């Protein structure tokens, strides 16, 4: 990624570049970790408390509760709202495993609906037909860092008096009509998995909400149902965010907006460079500021293209190759091929190109050259 790199003849493009992220903030991060080591407040220490305040302020929510993963953030939010056995939760068929699994884990029944082919997020016109008297919540997923159609989702939720819990695990800093992802519903879950837009040095997550009683319940749930040391009011779990991870995240949070802007610049560069390639580029809905967690294009002959790109030193990914309803882990949902045609067609056509804040113009040209050469051959 240095200026001296000769993109023509050497090197390869990185799909993500966590080492470059660390390098930019190396001294600050090392010092922050060292301070935790010196204090020894490893569990629910001062960095966790301060990071919660800072992340809530960033999202413009009243509260944030640090947990051990995005999965836990989703599950504990649903539990805090007392969503459980007998309840149904509507979410998108085109998502990561954890969205659906966390709904199942709190005891509720996930109800999948297909996505819109342009935004690739939940298709609002399919939500109401999927609702029953058991529906308690809608979980829109801001997939690839592009917020779902929250105007429509909110309208439906208000009309039926159900909750909206955002899966914002890929959308730290994204905006919908000016408001941050995380502030668009009754609660929201974020993941700090290392490769997310805001990543820790291990697992981590956070749940945000404006409601004081939900904040309180989340604090109990993540910490063994405990309201005071050795006093367990309710059944709880061990799902806390480590102080060391919080310390790292506190250093990185002030740089998140710049990193997201760099991702948007990479996306603009792809848009120009790929204009004459036979691929469908990601679209941004009106009023949305996406954060490009992933840059996912669509094409025919995806598998052949991916393997030829790999041979040219361009790594790619598939997010996701097998839809939730076709996964062996979810046969209990009793769904099958043909149930979600848009999601199924995406699974065959999508290709995630290298996307991170350090993708250079040379990298983008290299990807575009590769795609052009391949389509000439094909
Ligand atoms: C990463 C992710 C999760 C889960 O987060 P973890 O921290 O890995 O548990 C949930 N939903 C989506 C859409 C994600 O991308």
Coordinates of C-alpha atoms and ligand atoms in Angstrom, one line a residue:
X1 CA 0.0 0.0 0.0
X2 CA 3.0 2.3 -0.2
X3 CA 3.4 4.9 -2.9
X4 CA 6.5 3.1 -4.1
X5 CA 4.5 -0.1 -4.8
X6 CA 4.4 -1.0 -8.4
X7 CA 0.9 -2.1 -9.0
X8 CA 1.6 -3.4 -12.5
X9 CA 4.2 -6.0 -11.8
X10 CA 4.3 -6.8 -8.1
X11 CA 2.3 -7.2 -4.9
X12 CA -1.3 -8.1 -4.5
X13 CA -4.4 -6.3 -3.3
X14 CA -5.5 -7.0 0.3
X15 CA -9.1 -7.9 0.8
X16 CA -8.9 -6.2 4.2
X17 CA -5.8 -4.6 5.8
X18 CA -6.0 -4.7 9.6
X19 CA -2.2 -4.3 9.9
X20 CA -2.3 -0.9 8.1
X21 CA -5.1 0.2 10.5
X22 CA -3.0 -0.7 13.5
X23 CA 0.1 0.9 12.0
X24 CA -1.6 4.3 11.8
X25 CA -2.5 4.3 15.5
X26 CA 0.2 2.0 16.9
X27 CA 1.6 4.2 19.7
X28 CA -1.8 5.4 20.9
X29 CA -3.2 1.9 21.0
X30 CA -0.1 0.4 22.7
X31 CA -0.3 3.1 25.3
X32 CA -4.0 2.6 25.9
X33 CA -3.5 -1.2 26.4
X34 CA -0.6 -0.5 28.7
X35 CA -2.7 1.7 30.9
X36 CA -5.3 -1.1 31.3
X37 CA -2.4 -3.5 32.2
X38 CA -1.1 -1.0 34.8
X39 CA -4.5 -0.4 36.3
X40 CA -5.6 -4.1 36.2
X41 CA -9.3 -3.2 35.8
X42 CA -9.8 -5.9 33.1
X43 CA -13.5 -6.5 33.6
X44 CA -16.0 -3.6 33.4
X45 CA -13.1 -1.2 34.0
X46 CA -13.0 2.5 33.2
X47 CA -12.4 2.1 29.5
X48 CA -15.5 0.0 29.1
X49 CA -17.6 2.7 31.0
X50 CA -16.0 5.6 29.0
X51 CA -16.3 3.8 25.6
X52 CA -20.0 3.1 26.3
X53 CA -20.6 6.9 26.9
X54 CA -18.5 7.8 23.8
X55 CA -20.2 5.3 21.5
X56 CA -23.7 6.3 22.7
X57 CA -22.8 9.9 21.9
X58 CA -21.5 8.9 18.5
X59 CA -24.8 7.2 17.7
X60 CA -26.9 9.9 19.3
X61 CA -28.5 7.4 21.6
X62 CA -29.0 7.8 25.3
X63 CA -27.3 4.5 26.3
X64 CA -24.8 1.9 25.1
X65 CA -23.9 -1.4 26.8
X66 CA -20.7 -3.2 25.9
X67 CA -21.0 -6.9 25.3
X68 CA -18.8 -9.7 24.0
X69 CA -20.1 -9.8 20.4
X70 CA -22.6 -8.6 17.9
X71 CA -24.4 -11.9 18.4
X72 CA -24.8 -11.1 22.1
X73 CA -25.9 -7.6 21.4
X74 CA -28.8 -8.8 19.3
X75 CA -29.8 -11.7 21.6
X76 CA -29.6 -9.6 24.8
X77 CA -31.5 -6.7 23.2
X78 CA -34.3 -9.1 22.3
X79 CA -34.2 -10.6 25.8
X80 CA -34.2 -7.2 27.4
X81 CA -37.4 -6.4 25.5
X82 CA -38.8 -9.7 26.7
X83 CA -39.0 -11.2 23.2
X84 CA -39.0 -15.0 23.7
X85 CA -40.8 -18.3 23.2
X86 CA -44.1 -17.9 21.3
X87 CA -43.0 -14.6 19.7
X88 CA -42.1 -14.1 16.0
X89 CA -39.3 -11.8 14.8
X90 CA -39.3 -10.8 11.1
X91 CA -35.9 -10.3 9.5
X92 CA -34.2 -10.4 6.1
X93 CA -33.4 -13.7 4.4
X94 CA -30.2 -12.1 3.0
X95 CA -28.0 -11.8 6.1
X96 CA -25.3 -13.3 8.1
X97 CA -26.0 -16.4 10.2
X98 CA -25.8 -14.6 13.5
X99 CA -28.9 -12.3 12.9
X100 CA -31.2 -15.3 12.6
X101 CA -29.4 -17.5 15.2
X102 CA -29.6 -14.8 17.8
X103 CA -33.4 -14.6 17.3
X104 CA -33.6 -18.3 17.7
X105 CA -31.3 -18.2 20.8
X106 CA -33.7 -15.9 22.8
X107 CA -36.4 -18.5 22.2
X108 CA -38.4 -16.6 19.5
X109 CA -39.1 -17.8 16.0
X110 CA -37.3 -16.1 13.1
X111 CA -39.6 -15.3 10.2
X112 CA -37.5 -14.6 7.0
X113 CA -38.6 -12.3 4.2
X114 CA -36.9 -11.7 0.9
X115 CA -34.8 -8.5 0.1
X116 CA -35.2 -5.8 -2.4
X117 CA -32.9 -6.5 -5.4
X118 CA -31.5 -3.0 -5.5
X119 CA -30.8 -2.2 -1.9
X120 CA -30.3 -5.9 -1.0
X121 CA -31.9 -5.1 2.4
X122 CA -35.3 -6.2 3.7
X123 CA -38.1 -5.6 1.2
X124 CA -40.7 -3.6 3.1
X125 CA -43.6 -4.7 0.9
X126 CA -43.0 -8.3 2.1
X127 CA -43.0 -7.5 5.9
X128 CA -46.7 -7.1 6.5
X129 CA -47.7 -10.3 4.7
X130 CA -45.2 -12.1 6.9
X131 CA -46.6 -10.7 10.2
X132 CA -49.1 -12.5 12.5
X133 CA -50.6 -11.8 15.9
X134 CA -47.3 -13.3 17.3
X135 CA -45.0 -10.8 15.6
X136 CA -43.1 -8.8 18.3
X137 CA -40.2 -7.3 16.4
X138 CA -38.7 -6.5 13.0
X139 CA -34.9 -6.8 12.7
X140 CA -33.8 -4.9 9.6
X141 CA -30.1 -5.6 8.7
X142 CA -28.1 -2.7 7.3
X143 CA -26.2 -5.1 5.1
X144 CA -22.8 -4.2 3.6
X145 CA -23.1 -0.9 5.5
X146 CA -26.2 0.3 3.6
X147 CA -29.1 1.2 5.9
X148 CA -32.4 -0.6 5.2
X149 CA -35.5 1.4 4.1
X150 CA -36.1 2.6 7.6
X151 CA -39.0 5.0 6.7
X152 CA -41.0 2.0 5.5
X153 CA -39.9 -0.3 8.3
X154 CA -40.8 2.3 11.0
X155 CA -44.2 3.0 9.4
X156 CA -45.0 -0.7 9.5
X157 CA -43.7 -1.1 13.1
X158 CA -45.7 1.8 14.3
X159 CA -48.9 0.7 12.5
X160 CA -48.7 -2.8 14.2
X161 CA -47.1 -1.7 17.5
X162 CA -44.0 -4.0 17.1
X163 CA -40.4 -3.3 18.0
X164 CA -37.6 -2.4 15.6
X165 CA -34.2 -3.8 16.5
X166 CA -31.5 -2.7 14.0
X167 CA -28.8 -5.2 13.1
X168 CA -26.2 -2.5 12.6
X169 CA -23.2 -4.9 12.8
X170 CA -22.0 -3.8 9.4
X171 CA -23.1 -0.2 9.6
X172 CA -21.1 1.8 12.2
X173 CA -21.5 5.4 11.3
X174 CA -23.9 5.0 8.4
X175 CA -26.7 7.5 8.1
X176 CA -30.3 7.4 7.1
X177 CA -31.9 10.9 6.5
X178 CA -29.0 12.3 8.6
X179 CA -29.5 10.1 11.6
X180 CA -26.9 7.4 12.5
X181 CA -27.5 3.7 12.2
X182 CA -28.3 2.7 15.8
X183 CA -30.6 5.6 16.5
X184 CA -33.3 4.5 14.0
X185 CA -35.3 2.0 16.1
X186 CA -36.0 0.9 19.6
X187 CA -32.5 -0.6 20.0
X188 CA -29.5 -1.6 17.8
X189 CA -26.7 -4.1 17.8
X190 CA -23.1 -3.5 16.7
X191 CA -20.3 -5.9 16.3
X192 CA -16.6 -5.1 16.8
X193 CA -15.3 -8.2 15.1
X194 CA -11.8 -7.2 13.9
X195 CA -12.7 -6.7 10.2
X196 CA -15.9 -4.6 10.9
X197 CA -15.8 -0.9 10.2
X198 CA -15.0 -0.3 13.8
X199 CA -13.0 -3.4 14.9
X200 CA -11.5 -4.6 18.2
X201 CA -8.5 -6.9 18.6
X202 CA -10.8 -9.8 19.3
X203 CA -14.5 -10.3 19.7
X204 CA -16.7 -7.5 21.0
X205 CA -20.1 -5.8 20.5
X206 CA -22.4 -3.2 21.9
X207 CA -26.2 -2.6 22.2
X208 CA -27.6 0.9 22.0
X209 CA -31.0 2.2 23.1
X210 CA -32.8 5.3 24.3
X211 CA -34.8 3.5 26.9
X212 CA -33.4 3.6 30.5
X213 CA -35.2 0.3 31.5
X214 CA -33.7 -1.5 28.6
X215 CA -30.2 -0.2 29.4
X216 CA -30.7 -1.5 32.9
X217 CA -31.9 -4.9 31.8
X218 CA -28.9 -5.2 29.3
X219 CA -26.5 -4.4 32.1
X220 CA -28.0 -7.2 34.3
X221 CA -28.2 -9.7 31.4
X222 CA -24.6 -9.3 30.3
X223 CA -23.3 -9.6 33.9
X224 CA -25.0 -12.7 35.4
X225 CA -28.3 -11.0 36.2
X226 CA -26.5 -9.1 38.8
X227 CA -27.6 -5.7 40.1
X228 CA -25.0 -5.6 42.9
X229 CA -22.0 -7.9 43.6
X230 CA -23.3 -11.5 44.3
X231 CA -26.9 -10.4 44.0
X232 CA -28.6 -12.1 41.1
X233 CA -32.1 -10.7 40.4
X234 CA -32.7 -12.6 37.2
X235 CA -31.2 -15.2 35.0
X236 CA -28.2 -13.7 33.3
X237 CA -25.1 -14.5 31.2
X238 CA -21.4 -13.7 31.1
X239 CA -21.3 -11.4 28.0
X240 CA -19.2 -8.4 29.0
X241 CA -17.0 -6.3 26.8
X242 CA -13.3 -6.6 28.0
X243 CA -11.6 -3.4 29.2
X244 CA -8.6 -4.0 26.8
X245 CA -11.0 -4.2 23.8
X246 CA -12.8 -1.1 25.0
X247 CA -9.4 0.7 25.3
X248 CA -8.6 -0.2 21.7
X249 CA -12.0 0.9 20.5
X250 CA -11.7 4.3 22.3
X251 CA -8.6 5.0 20.3
X252 CA -10.2 4.0 17.1
X253 CA -13.6 5.6 17.4
X254 CA -12.5 9.2 16.7
X255 CA -11.0 7.9 13.4
X256 CA -14.2 6.1 12.3
X257 CA -15.7 8.9 10.3
X258 CA -12.5 9.4 8.3
X259 CA -12.1 5.7 7.7
X260 CA -15.7 5.5 6.4
X261 CA -15.1 8.5 4.2
X262 CA -12.0 6.7 2.8
X263 CA -14.2 3.7 2.1
X264 CA -16.7 5.9 0.2
X265 CA -13.8 7.3 -1.8
X266 CA -12.8 3.7 -2.7
X267 CA -16.4 3.1 -3.8
X268 CA -16.3 6.2 -6.0
X269 CA -13.1 5.0 -7.5
X270 CA -14.6 1.6 -8.2
X271 CA -17.6 3.3 -9.8
X272 CA -15.4 5.1 -12.3
X273 CA -13.0 2.3 -13.0
X274 CA -15.7 -0.4 -13.4
X275 CA -18.0 1.7 -15.5
X276 CA -17.2 -0.2 -18.7
X277 CA -17.2 -3.7 -17.1
X278 CA -20.1 -6.1 -17.3
X279 CA -20.9 -6.0 -13.6
X280 CA -23.8 -4.4 -11.6
X281 CA -22.4 -1.9 -9.1
X282 CA -23.9 -1.3 -5.6
X283 CA -26.6 1.4 -5.6
X284 CA -27.2 3.9 -2.8
X285 CA -30.8 4.8 -1.9
X286 CA -31.9 8.4 -1.6
X287 CA -31.2 9.9 1.8
X288 CA -28.7 7.2 2.7
X289 CA -25.0 7.7 3.6
X290 CA -23.6 4.1 3.4
X291 CA -20.3 3.0 5.0
X292 CA -19.3 0.2 2.6
X293 CA -18.4 -2.5 5.0
X294 CA -18.2 -4.6 1.9
X295 CA -18.2 -3.6 -1.8
X296 CA -20.4 -6.2 -3.4
X297 CA -20.9 -6.3 -7.2
X298 CA -23.1 -8.7 -9.2
X299 CA -22.3 -10.6 -12.4
X300 CA -22.9 -13.7 -14.4
X301 CA -20.2 -16.5 -14.2
X302 CA -19.3 -15.3 -10.8
X303 CA -17.3 -18.4 -9.8
X304 CA -15.1 -18.3 -12.9
X305 CA -14.5 -14.6 -12.5
X306 CA -13.5 -15.1 -8.8
X307 CA -11.0 -17.8 -9.5
X308 CA -9.4 -15.9 -12.4
X309 CA -9.2 -12.7 -10.3
X310 CA -7.5 -14.8 -7.6
X311 CA -4.9 -15.9 -10.1
X312 CA -4.2 -12.2 -10.9
X313 CA -3.6 -11.5 -7.2
X314 CA -7.0 -10.0 -6.5
X315 CA -8.7 -11.7 -3.5
X316 CA -12.5 -11.6 -3.4
X317 CA -15.2 -12.9 -1.0
X318 CA -18.8 -14.1 -1.0
X319 CA -21.2 -12.5 1.4
X320 CA -23.0 -14.9 1.6
X321 CA -22.6 -18.0 -0.6
X322 CA -25.4 -20.1 0.9
X323 CA -28.6 -18.2 2.1
X324 CA -29.8 -18.8 5.7
X325 CA -32.9 -20.8 4.6
X326 CA -30.7 -23.3 2.7
X327 CA -28.2 -23.8 5.6
X328 CA -28.3 -27.2 7.3
X329 CA -28.4 -25.4 10.6
X330 CA -31.8 -23.9 9.8
X331 CA -33.7 -26.9 8.5
X332 CA -36.0 -26.3 11.5
X333 CA -37.4 -23.2 9.7
X334 CA -38.8 -25.7 7.1
X335 CA -37.9 -23.4 4.1
X336 CA -36.3 -24.4 0.8
X337 CA -35.1 -23.4 -2.6
X338 CA -37.5 -21.1 -4.3
X339 CA -38.8 -19.5 -1.1
X340 CA -36.7 -16.3 -1.5
X341 CA -35.8 -15.8 -5.2
X342 CA -34.0 -12.5 -4.8
X343 CA -31.7 -13.8 -2.0
X344 CA -31.1 -17.0 -3.9
X345 CA -30.2 -15.1 -7.1
X346 CA -27.9 -12.8 -5.2
X347 CA -26.1 -15.8 -3.7
X348 CA -25.2 -16.9 -7.3
X349 CA -24.3 -13.5 -8.6
X350 CA -22.5 -11.6 -5.8
X351 CA -18.8 -11.0 -5.5
X352 CA -17.2 -8.9 -2.8
X353 CA -14.2 -6.9 -4.1
X354 CA -11.4 -5.7 -1.8
X355 CA -12.7 -2.9 0.4
X356 CA -11.0 -1.2 3.3
X357 CA -9.8 2.4 4.0
X358 CA -6.3 1.8 2.4
X359 CA -7.4 0.5 -1.0
X360 CA -5.4 2.7 -3.4
X361 CA -6.3 4.0 -6.9
X362 CA -3.7 1.5 -8.2
X363 CA -5.5 -1.3 -6.4
X364 CA -8.8 -0.3 -7.9
X365 CA -7.2 -0.1 -11.4
X366 CA -5.7 -3.6 -10.8
X367 CA -9.1 -5.0 -9.9
X368 CA -10.7 -3.2 -12.9
X369 CA -8.0 -4.4 -15.3
X370 CA -8.5 -7.9 -14.1
X371 CA -12.3 -7.8 -14.6
X372 CA -11.8 -6.3 -18.1
X373 CA -9.3 -8.9 -19.2
X374 CA -11.5 -11.7 -17.9
X375 CA -14.6 -10.4 -19.7
X376 CA -12.6 -10.1 -22.9
X377 CA -11.5 -13.8 -22.5
X378 CA -15.0 -15.0 -21.5
Ligands
LIG1 C1 -20.8 -9.6 12.1 C2 -22.3 -9.7 12.1 C3 -23.0 -10.2 13.2 C4 -22.4 -10.8 14.4 O1 -21.4 -10.1 15.0 P1 -20.3 -11.0 15.9 O2 -19.6 -9.9 16.6 O3 -19.5 -11.7 14.9 O4 -21.1 -11.9 16.8 C5 -24.4 -10.1 13.1 N1 -25.0 -9.6 12.0 C6 -24.3 -9.2 11.0 C7 -25.1 -8.6 9.8 C8 -22.9 -9.2 11.0 O5 -22.3 -8.8 9.9

